[in-house]
mmCIF file of C-alpha atoms and ligand atoms in Angstrom:
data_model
loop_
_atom_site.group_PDB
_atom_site.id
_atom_site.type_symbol
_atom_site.label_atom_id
_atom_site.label_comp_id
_atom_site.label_asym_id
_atom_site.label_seq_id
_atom_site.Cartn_x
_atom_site.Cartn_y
_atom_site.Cartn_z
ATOM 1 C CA UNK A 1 129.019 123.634 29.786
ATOM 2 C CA UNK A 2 130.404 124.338 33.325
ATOM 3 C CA UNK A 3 127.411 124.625 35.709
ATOM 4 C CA UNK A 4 127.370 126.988 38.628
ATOM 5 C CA UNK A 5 124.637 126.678 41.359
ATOM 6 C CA UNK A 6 123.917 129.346 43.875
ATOM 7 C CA UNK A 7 121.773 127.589 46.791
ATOM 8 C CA UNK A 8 120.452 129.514 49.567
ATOM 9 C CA UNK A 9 118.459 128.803 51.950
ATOM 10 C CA UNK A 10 118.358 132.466 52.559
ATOM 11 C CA UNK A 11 118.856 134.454 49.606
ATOM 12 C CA UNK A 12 121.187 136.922 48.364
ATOM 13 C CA UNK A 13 119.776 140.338 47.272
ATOM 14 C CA UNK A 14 119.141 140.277 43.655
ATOM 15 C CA UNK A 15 121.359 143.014 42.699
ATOM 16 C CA UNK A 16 124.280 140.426 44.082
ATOM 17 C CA UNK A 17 122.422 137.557 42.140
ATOM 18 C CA UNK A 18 122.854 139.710 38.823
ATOM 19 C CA UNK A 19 126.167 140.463 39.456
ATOM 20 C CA UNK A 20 127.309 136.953 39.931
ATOM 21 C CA UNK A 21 125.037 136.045 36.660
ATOM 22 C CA UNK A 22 127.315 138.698 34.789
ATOM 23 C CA UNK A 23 130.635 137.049 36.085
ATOM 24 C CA UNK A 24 129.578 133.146 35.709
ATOM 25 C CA UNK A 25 128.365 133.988 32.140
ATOM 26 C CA UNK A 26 130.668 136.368 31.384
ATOM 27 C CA UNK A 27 133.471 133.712 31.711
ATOM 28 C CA UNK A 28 131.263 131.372 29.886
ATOM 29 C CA UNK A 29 129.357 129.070 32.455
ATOM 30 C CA UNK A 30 125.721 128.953 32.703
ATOM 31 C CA UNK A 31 124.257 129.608 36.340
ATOM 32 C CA UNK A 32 121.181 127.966 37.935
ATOM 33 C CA UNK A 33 119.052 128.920 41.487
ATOM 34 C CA UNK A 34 117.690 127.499 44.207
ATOM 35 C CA UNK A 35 116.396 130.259 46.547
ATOM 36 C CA UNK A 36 114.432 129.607 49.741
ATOM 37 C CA UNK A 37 113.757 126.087 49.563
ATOM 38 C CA UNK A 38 112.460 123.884 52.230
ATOM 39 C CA UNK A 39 113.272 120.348 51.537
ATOM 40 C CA UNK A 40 116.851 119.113 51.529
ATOM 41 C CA UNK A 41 115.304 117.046 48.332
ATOM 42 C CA UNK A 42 115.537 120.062 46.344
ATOM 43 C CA UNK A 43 119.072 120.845 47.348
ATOM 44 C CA UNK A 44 120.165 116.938 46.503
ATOM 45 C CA UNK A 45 118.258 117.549 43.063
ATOM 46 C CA UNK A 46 119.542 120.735 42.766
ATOM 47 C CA UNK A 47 122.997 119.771 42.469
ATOM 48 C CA UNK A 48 123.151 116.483 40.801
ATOM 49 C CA UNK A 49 124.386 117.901 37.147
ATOM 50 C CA UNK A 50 126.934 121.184 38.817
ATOM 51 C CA UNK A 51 130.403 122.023 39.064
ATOM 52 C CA UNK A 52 130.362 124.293 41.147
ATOM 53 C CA UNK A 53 128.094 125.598 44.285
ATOM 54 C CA UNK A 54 127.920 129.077 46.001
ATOM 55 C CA UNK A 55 125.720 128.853 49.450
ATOM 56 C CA UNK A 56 125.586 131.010 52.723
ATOM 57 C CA UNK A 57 125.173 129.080 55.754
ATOM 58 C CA UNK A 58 123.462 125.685 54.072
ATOM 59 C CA UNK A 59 124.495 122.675 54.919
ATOM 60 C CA UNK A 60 126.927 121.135 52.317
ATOM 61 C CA UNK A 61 127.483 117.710 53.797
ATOM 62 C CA UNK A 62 128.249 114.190 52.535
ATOM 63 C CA UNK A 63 124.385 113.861 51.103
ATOM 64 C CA UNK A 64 125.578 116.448 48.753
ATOM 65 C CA UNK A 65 128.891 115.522 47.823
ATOM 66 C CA UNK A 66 127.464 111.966 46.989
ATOM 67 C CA UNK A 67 124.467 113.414 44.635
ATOM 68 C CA UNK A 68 126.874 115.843 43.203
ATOM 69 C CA UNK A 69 128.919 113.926 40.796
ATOM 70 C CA UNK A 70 130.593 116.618 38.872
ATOM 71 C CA UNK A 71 131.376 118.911 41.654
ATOM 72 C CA UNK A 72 134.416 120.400 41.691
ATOM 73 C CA UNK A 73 133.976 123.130 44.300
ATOM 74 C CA UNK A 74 131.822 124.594 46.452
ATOM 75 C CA UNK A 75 132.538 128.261 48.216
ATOM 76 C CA UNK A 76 131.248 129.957 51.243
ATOM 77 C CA UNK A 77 130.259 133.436 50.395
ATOM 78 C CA UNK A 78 130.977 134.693 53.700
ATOM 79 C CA UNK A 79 133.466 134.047 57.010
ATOM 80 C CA UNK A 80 131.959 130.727 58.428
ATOM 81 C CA UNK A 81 132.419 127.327 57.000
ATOM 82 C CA UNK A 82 131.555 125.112 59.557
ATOM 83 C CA UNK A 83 128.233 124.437 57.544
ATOM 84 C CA UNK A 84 130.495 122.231 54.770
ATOM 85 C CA UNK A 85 131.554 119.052 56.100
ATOM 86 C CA UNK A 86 135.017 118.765 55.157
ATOM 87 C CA UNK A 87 136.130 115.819 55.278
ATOM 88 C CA UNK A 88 133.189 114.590 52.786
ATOM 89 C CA UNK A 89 134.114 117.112 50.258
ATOM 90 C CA UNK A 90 137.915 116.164 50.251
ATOM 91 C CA UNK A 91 137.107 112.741 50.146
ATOM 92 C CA UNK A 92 134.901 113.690 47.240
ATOM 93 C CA UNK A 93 137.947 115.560 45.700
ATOM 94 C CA UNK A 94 135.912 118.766 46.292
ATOM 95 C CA UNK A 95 137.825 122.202 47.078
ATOM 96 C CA UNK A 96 136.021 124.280 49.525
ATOM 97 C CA UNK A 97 136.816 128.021 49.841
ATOM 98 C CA UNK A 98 135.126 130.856 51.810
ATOM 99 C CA UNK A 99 135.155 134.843 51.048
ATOM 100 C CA UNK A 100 137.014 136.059 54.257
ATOM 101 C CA UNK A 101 136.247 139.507 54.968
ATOM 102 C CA UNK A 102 133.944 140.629 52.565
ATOM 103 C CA UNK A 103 130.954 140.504 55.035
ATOM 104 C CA UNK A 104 132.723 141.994 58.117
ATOM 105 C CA UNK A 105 131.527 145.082 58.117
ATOM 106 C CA UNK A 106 127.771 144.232 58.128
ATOM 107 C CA UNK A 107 128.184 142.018 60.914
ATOM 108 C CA UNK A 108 130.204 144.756 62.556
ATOM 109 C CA UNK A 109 127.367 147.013 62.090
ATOM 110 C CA UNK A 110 124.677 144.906 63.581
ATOM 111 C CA UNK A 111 126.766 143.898 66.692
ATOM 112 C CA UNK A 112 126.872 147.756 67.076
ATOM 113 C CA UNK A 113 122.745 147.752 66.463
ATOM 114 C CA UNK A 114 122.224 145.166 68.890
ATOM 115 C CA UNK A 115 124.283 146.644 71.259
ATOM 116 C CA UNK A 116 122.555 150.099 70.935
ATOM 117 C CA UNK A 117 119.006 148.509 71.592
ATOM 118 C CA UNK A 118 120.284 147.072 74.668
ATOM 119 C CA UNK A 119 121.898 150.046 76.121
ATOM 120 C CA UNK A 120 119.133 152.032 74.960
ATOM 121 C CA UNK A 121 116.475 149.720 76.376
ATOM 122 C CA UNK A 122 114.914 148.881 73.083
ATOM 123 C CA UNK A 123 114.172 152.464 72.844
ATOM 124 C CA UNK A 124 111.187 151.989 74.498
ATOM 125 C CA UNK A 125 111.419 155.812 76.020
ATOM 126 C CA UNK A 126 113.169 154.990 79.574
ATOM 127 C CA UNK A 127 116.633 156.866 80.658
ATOM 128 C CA UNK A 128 119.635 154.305 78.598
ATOM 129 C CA UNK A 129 122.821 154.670 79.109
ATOM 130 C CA UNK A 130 125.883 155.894 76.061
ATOM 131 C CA UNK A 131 128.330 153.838 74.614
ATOM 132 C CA UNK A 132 131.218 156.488 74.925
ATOM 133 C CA UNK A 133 133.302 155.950 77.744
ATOM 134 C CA UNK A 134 132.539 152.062 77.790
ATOM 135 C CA UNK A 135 135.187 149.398 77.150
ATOM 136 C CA UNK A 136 134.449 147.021 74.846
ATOM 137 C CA UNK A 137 135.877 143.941 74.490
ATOM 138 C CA UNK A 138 135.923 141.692 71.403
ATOM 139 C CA UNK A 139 136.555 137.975 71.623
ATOM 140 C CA UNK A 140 137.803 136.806 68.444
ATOM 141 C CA UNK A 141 140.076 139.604 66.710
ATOM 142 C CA UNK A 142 139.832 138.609 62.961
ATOM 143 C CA UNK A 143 138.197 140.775 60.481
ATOM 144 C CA UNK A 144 135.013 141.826 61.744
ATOM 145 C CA UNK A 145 136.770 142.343 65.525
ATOM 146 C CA UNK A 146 138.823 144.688 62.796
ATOM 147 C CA UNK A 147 135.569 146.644 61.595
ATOM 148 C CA UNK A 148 134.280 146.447 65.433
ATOM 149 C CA UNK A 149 137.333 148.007 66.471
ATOM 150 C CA UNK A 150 136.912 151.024 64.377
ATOM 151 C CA UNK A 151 133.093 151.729 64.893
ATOM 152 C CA UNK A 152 133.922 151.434 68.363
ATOM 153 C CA UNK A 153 136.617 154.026 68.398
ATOM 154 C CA UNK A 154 134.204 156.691 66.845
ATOM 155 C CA UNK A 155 132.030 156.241 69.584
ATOM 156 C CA UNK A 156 134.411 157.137 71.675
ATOM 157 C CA UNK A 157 135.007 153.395 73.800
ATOM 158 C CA UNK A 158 137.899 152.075 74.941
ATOM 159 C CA UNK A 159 138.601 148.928 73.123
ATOM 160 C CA UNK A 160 140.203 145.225 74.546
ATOM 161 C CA UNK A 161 140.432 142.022 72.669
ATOM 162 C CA UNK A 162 141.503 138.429 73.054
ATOM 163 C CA UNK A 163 142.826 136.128 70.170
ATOM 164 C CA UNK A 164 144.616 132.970 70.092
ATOM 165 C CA UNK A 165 147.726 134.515 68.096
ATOM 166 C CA UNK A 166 147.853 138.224 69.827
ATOM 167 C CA UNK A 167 148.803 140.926 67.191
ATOM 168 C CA UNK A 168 152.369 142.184 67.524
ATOM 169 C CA UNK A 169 153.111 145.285 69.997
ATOM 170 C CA UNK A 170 153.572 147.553 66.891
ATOM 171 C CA UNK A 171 150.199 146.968 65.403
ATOM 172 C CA UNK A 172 148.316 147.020 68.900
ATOM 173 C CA UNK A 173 149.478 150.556 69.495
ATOM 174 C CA UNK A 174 148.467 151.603 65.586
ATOM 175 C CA UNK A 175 145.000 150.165 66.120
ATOM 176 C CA UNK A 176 144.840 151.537 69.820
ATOM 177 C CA UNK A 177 144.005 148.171 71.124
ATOM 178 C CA UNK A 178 144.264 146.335 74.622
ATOM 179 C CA UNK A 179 145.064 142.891 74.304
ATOM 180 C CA UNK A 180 143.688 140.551 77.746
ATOM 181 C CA UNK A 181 143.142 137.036 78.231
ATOM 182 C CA UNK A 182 139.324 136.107 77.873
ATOM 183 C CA UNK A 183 138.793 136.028 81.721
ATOM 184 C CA UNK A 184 139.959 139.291 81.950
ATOM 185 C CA UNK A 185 137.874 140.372 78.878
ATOM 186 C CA UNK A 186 134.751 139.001 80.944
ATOM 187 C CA UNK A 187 135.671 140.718 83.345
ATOM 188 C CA UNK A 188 136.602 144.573 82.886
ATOM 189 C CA UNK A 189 134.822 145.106 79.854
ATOM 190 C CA UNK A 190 131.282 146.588 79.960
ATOM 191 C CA UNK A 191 130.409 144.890 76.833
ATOM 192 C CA UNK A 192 131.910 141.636 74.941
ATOM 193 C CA UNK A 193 131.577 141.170 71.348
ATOM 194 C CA UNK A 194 131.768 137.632 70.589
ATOM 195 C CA UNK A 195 133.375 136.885 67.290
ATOM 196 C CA UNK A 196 135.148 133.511 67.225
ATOM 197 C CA UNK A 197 134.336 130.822 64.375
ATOM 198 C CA UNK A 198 132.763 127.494 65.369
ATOM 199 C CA UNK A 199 135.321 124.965 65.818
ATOM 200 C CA UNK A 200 136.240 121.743 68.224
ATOM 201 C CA UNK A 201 138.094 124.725 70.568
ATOM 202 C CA UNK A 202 134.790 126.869 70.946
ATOM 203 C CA UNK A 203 131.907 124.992 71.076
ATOM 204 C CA UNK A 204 130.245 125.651 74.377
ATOM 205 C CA UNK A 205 133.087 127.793 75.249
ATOM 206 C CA UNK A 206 131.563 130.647 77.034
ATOM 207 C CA UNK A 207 129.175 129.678 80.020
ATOM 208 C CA UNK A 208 127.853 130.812 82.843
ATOM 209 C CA UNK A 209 131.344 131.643 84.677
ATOM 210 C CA UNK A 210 131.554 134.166 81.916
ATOM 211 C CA UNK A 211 128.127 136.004 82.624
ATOM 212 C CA UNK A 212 129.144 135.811 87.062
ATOM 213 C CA UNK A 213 132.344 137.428 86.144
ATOM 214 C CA UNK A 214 131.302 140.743 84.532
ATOM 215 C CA UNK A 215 131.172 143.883 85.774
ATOM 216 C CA UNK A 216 127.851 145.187 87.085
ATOM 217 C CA UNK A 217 125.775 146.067 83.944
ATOM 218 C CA UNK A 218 127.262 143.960 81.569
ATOM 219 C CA UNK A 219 126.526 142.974 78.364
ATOM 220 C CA UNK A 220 127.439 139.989 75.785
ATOM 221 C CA UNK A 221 126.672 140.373 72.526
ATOM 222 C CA UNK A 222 126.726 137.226 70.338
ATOM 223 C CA UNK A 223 127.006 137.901 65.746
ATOM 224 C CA UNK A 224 129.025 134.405 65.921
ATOM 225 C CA UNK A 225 127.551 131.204 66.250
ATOM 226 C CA UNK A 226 124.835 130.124 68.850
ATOM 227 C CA UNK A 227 127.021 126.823 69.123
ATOM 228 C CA UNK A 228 130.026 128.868 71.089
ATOM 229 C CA UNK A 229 127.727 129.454 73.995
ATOM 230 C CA UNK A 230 126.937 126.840 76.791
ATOM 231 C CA UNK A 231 123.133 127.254 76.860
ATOM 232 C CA UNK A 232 121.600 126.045 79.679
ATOM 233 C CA UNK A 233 124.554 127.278 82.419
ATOM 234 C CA UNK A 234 124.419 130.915 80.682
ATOM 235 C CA UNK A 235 121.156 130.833 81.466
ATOM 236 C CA UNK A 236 121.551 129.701 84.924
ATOM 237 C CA UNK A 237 124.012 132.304 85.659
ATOM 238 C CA UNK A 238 122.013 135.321 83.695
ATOM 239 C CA UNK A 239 118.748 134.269 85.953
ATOM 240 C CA UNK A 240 121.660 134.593 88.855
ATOM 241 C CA UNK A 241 122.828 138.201 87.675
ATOM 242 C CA UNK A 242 119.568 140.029 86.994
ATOM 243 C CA UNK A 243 121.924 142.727 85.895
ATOM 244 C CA UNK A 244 123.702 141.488 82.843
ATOM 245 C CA UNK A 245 122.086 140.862 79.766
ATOM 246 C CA UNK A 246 122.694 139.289 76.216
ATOM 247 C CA UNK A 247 122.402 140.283 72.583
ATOM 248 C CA UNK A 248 122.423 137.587 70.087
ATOM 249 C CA UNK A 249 122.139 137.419 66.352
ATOM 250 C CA UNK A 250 121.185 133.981 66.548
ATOM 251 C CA UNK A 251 118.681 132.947 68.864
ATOM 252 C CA UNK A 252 119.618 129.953 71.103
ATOM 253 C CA UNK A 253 117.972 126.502 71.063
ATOM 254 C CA UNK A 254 116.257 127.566 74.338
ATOM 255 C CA UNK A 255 115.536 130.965 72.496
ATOM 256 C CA UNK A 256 111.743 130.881 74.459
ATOM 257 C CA UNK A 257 113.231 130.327 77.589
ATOM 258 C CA UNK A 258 115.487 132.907 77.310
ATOM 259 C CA UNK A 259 112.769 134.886 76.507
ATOM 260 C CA UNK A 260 110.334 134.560 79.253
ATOM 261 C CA UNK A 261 113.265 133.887 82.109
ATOM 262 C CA UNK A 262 115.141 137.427 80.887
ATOM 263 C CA UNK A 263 112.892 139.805 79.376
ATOM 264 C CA UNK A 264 114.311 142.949 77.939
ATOM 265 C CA UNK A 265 117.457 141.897 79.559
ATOM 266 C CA UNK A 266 117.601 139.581 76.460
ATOM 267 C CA UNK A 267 117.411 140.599 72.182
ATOM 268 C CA UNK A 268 117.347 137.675 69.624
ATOM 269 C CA UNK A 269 116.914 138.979 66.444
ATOM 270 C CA UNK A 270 114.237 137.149 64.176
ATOM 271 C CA UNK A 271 116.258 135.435 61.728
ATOM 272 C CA UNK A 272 120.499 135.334 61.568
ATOM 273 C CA UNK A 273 120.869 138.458 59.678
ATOM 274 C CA UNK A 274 124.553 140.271 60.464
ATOM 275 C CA UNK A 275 125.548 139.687 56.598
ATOM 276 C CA UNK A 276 121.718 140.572 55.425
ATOM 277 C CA UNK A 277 122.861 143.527 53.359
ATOM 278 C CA UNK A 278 123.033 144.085 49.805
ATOM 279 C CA UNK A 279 126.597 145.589 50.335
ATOM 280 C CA UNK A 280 127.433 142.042 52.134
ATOM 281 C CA UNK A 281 125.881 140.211 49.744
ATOM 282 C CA UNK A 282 127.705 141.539 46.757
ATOM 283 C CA UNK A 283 130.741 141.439 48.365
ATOM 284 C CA UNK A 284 130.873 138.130 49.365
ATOM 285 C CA UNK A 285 128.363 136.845 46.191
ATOM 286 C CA UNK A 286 131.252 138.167 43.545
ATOM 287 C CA UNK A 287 133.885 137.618 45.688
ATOM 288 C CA UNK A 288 132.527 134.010 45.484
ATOM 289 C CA UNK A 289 131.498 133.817 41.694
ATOM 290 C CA UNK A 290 135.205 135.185 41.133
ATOM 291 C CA UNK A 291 136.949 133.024 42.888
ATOM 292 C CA UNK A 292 134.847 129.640 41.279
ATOM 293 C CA UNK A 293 136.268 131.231 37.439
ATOM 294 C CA UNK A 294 139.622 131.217 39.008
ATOM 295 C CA UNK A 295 139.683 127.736 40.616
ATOM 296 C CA UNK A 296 138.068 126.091 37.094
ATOM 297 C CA UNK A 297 139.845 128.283 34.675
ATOM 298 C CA UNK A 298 143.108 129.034 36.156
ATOM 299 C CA UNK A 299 143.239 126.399 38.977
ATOM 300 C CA UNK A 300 143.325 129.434 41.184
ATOM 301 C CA UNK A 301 142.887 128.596 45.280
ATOM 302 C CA UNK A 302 143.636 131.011 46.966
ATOM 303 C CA UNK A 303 140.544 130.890 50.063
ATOM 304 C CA UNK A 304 140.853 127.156 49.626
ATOM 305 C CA UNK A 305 140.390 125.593 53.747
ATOM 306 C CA UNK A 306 140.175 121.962 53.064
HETATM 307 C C1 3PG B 1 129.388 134.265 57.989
HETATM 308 O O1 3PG B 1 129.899 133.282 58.539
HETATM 309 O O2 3PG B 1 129.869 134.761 56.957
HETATM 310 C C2 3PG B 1 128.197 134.930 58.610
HETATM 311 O O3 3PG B 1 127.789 134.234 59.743
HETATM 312 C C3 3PG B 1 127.054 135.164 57.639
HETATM 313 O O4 3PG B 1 126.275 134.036 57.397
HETATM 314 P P1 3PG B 1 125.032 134.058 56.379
HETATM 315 O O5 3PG B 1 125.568 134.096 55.000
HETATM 316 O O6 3PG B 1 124.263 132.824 56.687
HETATM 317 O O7 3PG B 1 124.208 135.281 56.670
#
């Protein structure tokens, strides 16, 4: 019987575990879980006999592929799939999909979150400051720069954005967008929304020239990938400008530096949690459990990035 795995590190809510249960069995495949574990052991154990994985942001790499001798496929639920190595699984004949979109809007929300805590000075009873009025910019326009766009809009900002393929002049007036180059996002927006994938082109992308060229006040807020930022010369250049300040969903290698050198100029939350939702979760969970019936059953792949 075709055996579907869902391994995270960091579980799904269980109302999306029991509706992927009802899809993988409803189509006739028995499911198995690994939740929360701790040694990469149980994940090389854990797969040996499947066909098929779902996993967040766990590392699927060629340890995996090798233990995994049935595996057919293994899909992201969620944007991000720099966690699969993909070379290994093509060279294992594996397909590897992700579930674009279905988590945007969480992430969306939580950039907002962040960015109200900082504006709002954790809300620890001092005079803030309001988002309407502010211009945002969003680096990265894909689909949670979409969501972003939209929240921001209802709070009244303006909003600019920078992405490698800029949107065509018809659809930048629907949305009510300002397109800029990133420098320029830097440096007239009041706050930057950082929302490019990890890839070769981003790592260590946005450094310290980035914090020195914002306005006075400024604020980066980071629901990406603590890889696209250039640690140690942000740093440098935040310590520098004792005005701006950073947001970041996941807390940088030098997270306790950060913390002491900037204070409440700087928010990590505790664990990466912009896709923590139960909404997210069953979006991207069936999204993923759907598209694993479609690729074994109907050779179905559509999502497919390797
Ligand atoms: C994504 O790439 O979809 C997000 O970063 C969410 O990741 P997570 O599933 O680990 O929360």
């Amino acid at each position: 019987m075709t055996k579907v795995l869902i391994a995270t590190e960091k579980p799904f809510a269980p109302v999306a575990v029991d509706g992927i249960r009802k899809i993988v069995e409803g189509a006739g495949f028995e499911l198995v879980l690994l939740e929360k574990y701790t040694e990469r052991q149980q994940l090389l154990d854990a797969v040996k006999d499947v066909d098929a994985i779902i996993v967040r942001s766990d590392k699927i790499q060629a340890d995996v592929f090798e233990a995994a001798k049935n595996l057919k496929i293994v899909v992201r639920a969620g944007a991000g799939y720099d966690n699969v190595d993909l070379e290994a699984a093509t060279k294992h004949n594996v397909c590897v999909m992700n579930t674009p979109g279905q988590n945007s809007n969480a992430v969306a929300e939580l950039a907002f979150a962040l960015m109200l805590a900082m504006v709002r000075n954790h809300f620890n009873g001092k005079s803030g400051s309001e988002l309407k009025g502010k211009k945002l910019g969003i680096q990265g326009f894909g689909h949670i720069g979409r969501c972003l766009a939209k929240i921001a809009q209802g709070f009244g900002m303006e909003v600019y954005y920078n992405k490698r393929h800029r949107l065509d002049a018809a659809e930048e007036k629907e949305l009510g967008l300002t397109y800029c180059s990133q420098e320029d996002l830097f440096k007239q927006c009041d706050i930057v929304s950082l929302n490019t994938p990890k890839t070769a082109e981003t790592v260590k992308s946005i450094n310290g020239k980035y914090v020195k060229m914002m306005p006075k006040g400024g604020l980066i807020v980071n629901t990406a990938r603590k890889e696209i930022i250039d640690e140690e010369c942000f740093l440098a250049a935040l310590k520098e400008r004792t005005d701006v300040r950073y947001a970041t969903d996941i807390a940088p290698d030098m997270h306790e530096e950060y913390q002491k050198e900037l204070q409440d100029r700087y928010l990590a939350t505790a664990k990466k949690m912009g896709a923590q939702t139960a909404e997210a979760n069953i979006n991207a969970g069936l999204a993923a459990a759907n598209q694993i019936v479609g690729f074994i059953k109907d050779g179905c792949e559509t999502f497919r990035v390797n």
